[in-house]
């Protein structure tokens, strides 16, 4: 095992991302000491049972004391409270980063509280699953996924390089862009898909003419693909909606406009228009597979579902 | 191998479903003879290269002559043309069925042409992948999937039982309902999800502020889940939209109404409402997994994507 990158790493928040980081740090020998902090005593106990770190505390300020790298992995709406709490305890020269899905809001919440001499570098690893909590994490979560930094003007290049090295050793590829562009990009590739998935699952759940058991029974004909995103952590996604509002509303407006036009084509039997759209979208998946971001197997390569189902 | 259920089976159409049926029939020894017919000479040649049947013809009437079971697997918009073409050649006592995703329209298109003494039993196996054509099929496609019949009044129970036996031996579970209810149910579990997926992929493809390569690169954060459905066969889905119009417009109206309400909650920062919806939808996926219709693994159990991706 190579020499640790950081003497002490503090993880504030130990859900899916935080606990995956803890495992990746341990597996790759990236820290001499892992300090874990979370607000909930139950979650903290679970993290300790799983042996995710070296020290455990519900006091975030205590966890970050003397840490060389502090990673905040909390729902984005909690960013300001965490920043206020840890600011006085941050070590001079420490790197402070986060993993939030919205960047403009996180910067606005955290930056004012960051002390002089601390390197605040906002980050966002594009990785996750529909599961949440410390049990859901795994060391390979970041393998071949992108980690996007949105550095502020005047960021120390050495600190940025060291943080990049950290994420690379967790398996991620690094990208850098400004926070506004990040928020707009994520609104289309991540936030809108989740909102649409939540919405369609809600619509199906509310029907009177088709029963819930029918929706579930026949879900393999398309519906079930949406349920994965719609099973994601409600707190995290509530906060994303509240903290990337403008970009999300912009994408929702475009989506609805396009849907109204598609609906009109269906109503008026415009087969050519339907065929043109349905052909164009096919190429997009091919590109994603070619970019190595998706498996090239029908049905997502889902394993066979072996058990027969009773009626 | 047990005795064949039918002396001769004719498959009209040899795409994903038709070619999966050919393979399932062969593998399970369900027919003495498999006659294959498709309009396109190229597709027919490919079916012959793959050895999917015993005889091959571009003339559907010739294929169905003397057949005990005729399965029409064509885009639903082609149902009437096929019915007209094969009607004079159908054997008395034969079972005629289809696999179309809309039933009211298929019945309206085919029934008037079915000769006296032929058992027409509309059917719909809820199975498929995003791939199409004779190469895309596989014998296990129907394993543990539902096959829904929408029998007409006066259907011969013996013929229905024999067709049920056929599908069971292909691995499917049988359900029966009326055509209207089928069309409404499929509109929510299958047609709306496909239309929404096509739409969101189209919206993303049209953006100016976020490039196509960014959409593809960062697709693992949610968007890629939609691209599977949006890669489905354009002809088939054009026809579904045109032939289940009323039920689809009804579901689209409900979806849009719900989305408008969700959009309002985002605009006005109604975190409680968002949290309530996002929590409720989580339970739906759990039910689908419990019903054996989905894999219980994060990310659909997608295999690891091994190759590193260049920037």
mmCIF file with all atom_site columns, N, CA, C and O in Angstrom, chain B residues 220-245:
data_model
loop_
_atom_site.group_PDB
_atom_site.id
_atom_site.type_symbol
_atom_site.label_atom_id
_atom_site.label_alt_id
_atom_site.label_comp_id
_atom_site.label_asym_id
_atom_site.label_entity_id
_atom_site.label_seq_id
_atom_site.pdbx_PDB_ins_code
_atom_site.Cartn_x
_atom_site.Cartn_y
_atom_site.Cartn_z
_atom_site.occupancy
_atom_site.B_iso_or_equiv
_atom_site.pdbx_formal_charge
_atom_site.auth_seq_id
_atom_site.auth_comp_id
_atom_site.auth_asym_id
_atom_site.auth_atom_id
_atom_site.pdbx_PDB_model_num
ATOM 1   N N  . UNK B 1 220 ? -24.698 8.925  -16.501 1.00 0.00 ? 220 UNK B N  1
ATOM 2   C CA . UNK B 1 220 ? -24.889 7.945  -15.429 1.00 0.00 ? 220 UNK B CA 1
ATOM 3   C C  . UNK B 1 220 ? -25.566 8.541  -14.203 1.00 0.00 ? 220 UNK B C  1
ATOM 4   O O  . UNK B 1 220 ? -26.019 7.807  -13.325 1.00 0.00 ? 220 UNK B O  1
ATOM 5   N N  . UNK B 1 221 ? -25.671 9.860  -14.149 1.00 0.00 ? 221 UNK B N  1
ATOM 6   C CA . UNK B 1 221 ? -26.298 10.474 -12.980 1.00 0.00 ? 221 UNK B CA 1
ATOM 7   C C  . UNK B 1 221 ? -27.824 10.481 -13.052 1.00 0.00 ? 221 UNK B C  1
ATOM 8   O O  . UNK B 1 221 ? -28.462 11.129 -12.233 1.00 0.00 ? 221 UNK B O  1
ATOM 9   N N  . UNK B 1 222 ? -28.397 9.748  -13.980 1.00 0.00 ? 222 UNK B N  1
ATOM 10  C CA . UNK B 1 222 ? -29.858 9.634  -14.032 1.00 0.00 ? 222 UNK B CA 1
ATOM 11  C C  . UNK B 1 222 ? -30.391 9.460  -15.436 1.00 0.00 ? 222 UNK B C  1
ATOM 12  O O  . UNK B 1 222 ? -31.187 8.564  -15.717 1.00 0.00 ? 222 UNK B O  1
ATOM 13  N N  . UNK B 1 223 ? -29.931 10.318 -16.336 1.00 0.00 ? 223 UNK B N  1
ATOM 14  C CA . UNK B 1 223 ? -30.454 10.363 -17.694 1.00 0.00 ? 223 UNK B CA 1
ATOM 15  C C  . UNK B 1 223 ? -30.413 9.016  -18.416 1.00 0.00 ? 223 UNK B C  1
ATOM 16  O O  . UNK B 1 223 ? -31.349 8.648  -19.129 1.00 0.00 ? 223 UNK B O  1
ATOM 17  N N  . UNK B 1 224 ? -29.319 8.269  -18.220 1.00 0.00 ? 224 UNK B N  1
ATOM 18  C CA . UNK B 1 224 ? -29.177 7.033  -19.013 1.00 0.00 ? 224 UNK B CA 1
ATOM 19  C C  . UNK B 1 224 ? -30.300 6.032  -18.758 1.00 0.00 ? 224 UNK B C  1
ATOM 20  O O  . UNK B 1 224 ? -30.605 5.221  -19.626 1.00 0.00 ? 224 UNK B O  1
ATOM 21  N N  . UNK B 1 225 ? -30.931 6.077  -17.571 1.00 0.00 ? 225 UNK B N  1
ATOM 22  C CA . UNK B 1 225 ? -32.028 5.148  -17.311 1.00 0.00 ? 225 UNK B CA 1
ATOM 23  C C  . UNK B 1 225 ? -33.158 5.298  -18.327 1.00 0.00 ? 225 UNK B C  1
ATOM 24  O O  . UNK B 1 225 ? -33.873 4.335  -18.617 1.00 0.00 ? 225 UNK B O  1
ATOM 25  N N  . UNK B 1 226 ? -33.337 6.510  -18.855 1.00 0.00 ? 226 UNK B N  1
ATOM 26  C CA . UNK B 1 226 ? -34.422 6.766  -19.811 1.00 0.00 ? 226 UNK B CA 1
ATOM 27  C C  . UNK B 1 226 ? -34.074 6.324  -21.228 1.00 0.00 ? 226 UNK B C  1
ATOM 28  O O  . UNK B 1 226 ? -34.946 6.135  -22.053 1.00 0.00 ? 226 UNK B O  1
ATOM 29  N N  . UNK B 1 227 ? -32.770 6.216  -21.485 1.00 0.00 ? 227 UNK B N  1
ATOM 30  C CA . UNK B 1 227 ? -32.370 5.981  -22.875 1.00 0.00 ? 227 UNK B CA 1
ATOM 31  C C  . UNK B 1 227 ? -32.665 4.560  -23.343 1.00 0.00 ? 227 UNK B C  1
ATOM 32  O O  . UNK B 1 227 ? -32.733 4.314  -24.533 1.00 0.00 ? 227 UNK B O  1
ATOM 33  N N  . UNK B 1 228 ? -32.836 3.649  -22.405 1.00 0.00 ? 228 UNK B N  1
ATOM 34  C CA . UNK B 1 228 ? -33.142 2.279  -22.828 1.00 0.00 ? 228 UNK B CA 1
ATOM 35  C C  . UNK B 1 228 ? -34.500 2.250  -23.543 1.00 0.00 ? 228 UNK B C  1
ATOM 36  O O  . UNK B 1 228 ? -34.600 1.784  -24.675 1.00 0.00 ? 228 UNK B O  1
ATOM 37  N N  . UNK B 1 229 ? -35.536 2.782  -22.893 1.00 0.00 ? 229 UNK B N  1
ATOM 38  C CA . UNK B 1 229 ? -36.863 2.798  -23.527 1.00 0.00 ? 229 UNK B CA 1
ATOM 39  C C  . UNK B 1 229 ? -36.840 3.641  -24.805 1.00 0.00 ? 229 UNK B C  1
ATOM 40  O O  . UNK B 1 229 ? -37.493 3.300  -25.793 1.00 0.00 ? 229 UNK B O  1
ATOM 41  N N  . UNK B 1 230 ? -36.075 4.734  -24.782 1.00 0.00 ? 230 UNK B N  1
ATOM 42  C CA . UNK B 1 230 ? -36.033 5.642  -25.939 1.00 0.00 ? 230 UNK B CA 1
ATOM 43  C C  . UNK B 1 230 ? -35.217 5.064  -27.093 1.00 0.00 ? 230 UNK B C  1
ATOM 44  O O  . UNK B 1 230 ? -35.076 5.704  -28.136 1.00 0.00 ? 230 UNK B O  1
ATOM 45  N N  . UNK B 1 231 ? -34.683 3.851  -26.905 1.00 0.00 ? 231 UNK B N  1
ATOM 46  C CA . UNK B 1 231 ? -33.962 3.183  -27.991 1.00 0.00 ? 231 UNK B CA 1
ATOM 47  C C  . UNK B 1 231 ? -34.825 2.086  -28.621 1.00 0.00 ? 231 UNK B C  1
ATOM 48  O O  . UNK B 1 231 ? -34.358 1.318  -29.451 1.00 0.00 ? 231 UNK B O  1
ATOM 49  N N  . UNK B 1 232 ? -36.093 2.032  -28.223 1.00 0.00 ? 232 UNK B N  1
ATOM 50  C CA . UNK B 1 232 ? -36.983 0.981  -28.741 1.00 0.00 ? 232 UNK B CA 1
ATOM 51  C C  . UNK B 1 232 ? -37.363 1.237  -30.195 1.00 0.00 ? 232 UNK B C  1
ATOM 52  O O  . UNK B 1 232 ? -37.174 2.331  -30.709 1.00 0.00 ? 232 UNK B O  1
ATOM 53  N N  . UNK B 1 233 ? -37.916 0.220  -30.826 1.00 0.00 ? 233 UNK B N  1
ATOM 54  C CA . UNK B 1 233 ? -38.231 0.261  -32.255 1.00 0.00 ? 233 UNK B CA 1
ATOM 55  C C  . UNK B 1 233 ? -39.186 1.412  -32.633 1.00 0.00 ? 233 UNK B C  1
ATOM 56  O O  . UNK B 1 233 ? -40.331 1.457  -32.174 1.00 0.00 ? 233 UNK B O  1
ATOM 57  N N  . UNK B 1 234 ? -38.743 2.336  -33.472 1.00 0.00 ? 234 UNK B N  1
ATOM 58  C CA . UNK B 1 234 ? -39.557 3.515  -33.813 1.00 0.00 ? 234 UNK B CA 1
ATOM 59  C C  . UNK B 1 234 ? -40.868 3.185  -34.530 1.00 0.00 ? 234 UNK B C  1
ATOM 60  O O  . UNK B 1 234 ? -41.888 3.822  -34.264 1.00 0.00 ? 234 UNK B O  1
ATOM 61  N N  . UNK B 1 235 ? -40.858 2.195  -35.407 1.00 0.00 ? 235 UNK B N  1
ATOM 62  C CA . UNK B 1 235 ? -42.095 1.838  -36.134 1.00 0.00 ? 235 UNK B CA 1
ATOM 63  C C  . UNK B 1 235 ? -43.134 1.282  -35.170 1.00 0.00 ? 235 UNK B C  1
ATOM 64  O O  . UNK B 1 235 ? -44.307 1.676  -35.183 1.00 0.00 ? 235 UNK B O  1
ATOM 65  N N  . UNK B 1 236 ? -42.694 0.379  -34.327 1.00 0.00 ? 236 UNK B N  1
ATOM 66  C CA . UNK B 1 236 ? -43.612 -0.211 -33.354 1.00 0.00 ? 236 UNK B CA 1
ATOM 67  C C  . UNK B 1 236 ? -44.228 0.880  -32.486 1.00 0.00 ? 236 UNK B C  1
ATOM 68  O O  . UNK B 1 236 ? -45.447 0.905  -32.272 1.00 0.00 ? 236 UNK B O  1
ATOM 69  N N  . UNK B 1 237 ? -43.416 1.822  -32.018 1.00 0.00 ? 237 UNK B N  1
ATOM 70  C CA . UNK B 1 237 ? -43.912 2.818  -31.071 1.00 0.00 ? 237 UNK B CA 1
ATOM 71  C C  . UNK B 1 237 ? -44.714 3.920  -31.741 1.00 0.00 ? 237 UNK B C  1
ATOM 72  O O  . UNK B 1 237 ? -45.648 4.458  -31.146 1.00 0.00 ? 237 UNK B O  1
ATOM 73  N N  . UNK B 1 238 ? -44.383 4.237  -32.971 1.00 0.00 ? 238 UNK B N  1
ATOM 74  C CA . UNK B 1 238 ? -45.260 5.139  -33.728 1.00 0.00 ? 238 UNK B CA 1
ATOM 75  C C  . UNK B 1 238 ? -46.656 4.526  -33.796 1.00 0.00 ? 238 UNK B C  1
ATOM 76  O O  . UNK B 1 238 ? -47.667 5.183  -33.503 1.00 0.00 ? 238 UNK B O  1
ATOM 77  N N  . UNK B 1 239 ? -46.716 3.240  -34.159 1.00 0.00 ? 239 UNK B N  1
ATOM 78  C CA . UNK B 1 239 ? -48.017 2.582  -34.294 1.00 0.00 ? 239 UNK B CA 1
ATOM 79  C C  . UNK B 1 239 ? -48.770 2.503  -32.968 1.00 0.00 ? 239 UNK B C  1
ATOM 80  O O  . UNK B 1 239 ? -49.992 2.679  -32.929 1.00 0.00 ? 239 UNK B O  1
ATOM 81  N N  . UNK B 1 240 ? -48.054 2.236  -31.888 1.00 0.00 ? 240 UNK B N  1
ATOM 82  C CA . UNK B 1 240 ? -48.714 2.200  -30.574 1.00 0.00 ? 240 UNK B CA 1
ATOM 83  C C  . UNK B 1 240 ? -49.359 3.559  -30.286 1.00 0.00 ? 240 UNK B C  1
ATOM 84  O O  . UNK B 1 240 ? -50.520 3.640  -29.874 1.00 0.00 ? 240 UNK B O  1
ATOM 85  N N  . UNK B 1 241 ? -48.619 4.633  -30.540 1.00 0.00 ? 241 UNK B N  1
ATOM 86  C CA . UNK B 1 241 ? -49.157 5.981  -30.283 1.00 0.00 ? 241 UNK B CA 1
ATOM 87  C C  . UNK B 1 241 ? -50.393 6.257  -31.123 1.00 0.00 ? 241 UNK B C  1
ATOM 88  O O  . UNK B 1 241 ? -51.345 6.885  -30.660 1.00 0.00 ? 241 UNK B O  1
ATOM 89  N N  . UNK B 1 242 ? -50.361 5.806  -32.367 1.00 0.00 ? 242 UNK B N  1
ATOM 90  C CA . UNK B 1 242 ? -51.493 6.083  -33.260 1.00 0.00 ? 242 UNK B CA 1
ATOM 91  C C  . UNK B 1 242 ? -52.693 5.184  -32.962 1.00 0.00 ? 242 UNK B C  1
ATOM 92  O O  . UNK B 1 242 ? -53.819 5.553  -33.258 1.00 0.00 ? 242 UNK B O  1
ATOM 93  N N  . UNK B 1 243 ? -52.453 4.009  -32.357 1.00 0.00 ? 243 UNK B N  1
ATOM 94  C CA . UNK B 1 243 ? -53.527 3.030  -32.197 1.00 0.00 ? 243 UNK B CA 1
ATOM 95  C C  . UNK B 1 243 ? -54.004 2.836  -30.760 1.00 0.00 ? 243 UNK B C  1
ATOM 96  O O  . UNK B 1 243 ? -54.823 1.970  -30.497 1.00 0.00 ? 243 UNK B O  1
ATOM 97  N N  . UNK B 1 244 ? -53.462 3.591  -29.825 1.00 0.00 ? 244 UNK B N  1
ATOM 98  C CA . UNK B 1 244 ? -54.036 3.601  -28.470 1.00 0.00 ? 244 UNK B CA 1
ATOM 99  C C  . UNK B 1 244 ? -54.162 5.048  -28.010 1.00 0.00 ? 244 UNK B C  1
ATOM 100 O O  . UNK B 1 244 ? -53.936 5.393  -26.852 1.00 0.00 ? 244 UNK B O  1
ATOM 101 N N  . UNK B 1 245 ? -54.557 5.873  -28.948 1.00 0.00 ? 245 UNK B N  1
ATOM 102 C CA . UNK B 1 245 ? -54.574 7.317  -28.772 1.00 0.00 ? 245 UNK B CA 1
ATOM 103 C C  . UNK B 1 245 ? -55.359 7.782  -27.552 1.00 0.00 ? 245 UNK B C  1
ATOM 104 O O  . UNK B 1 245 ? -54.839 8.556  -26.738 1.00 0.00 ? 245 UNK B O  1
#
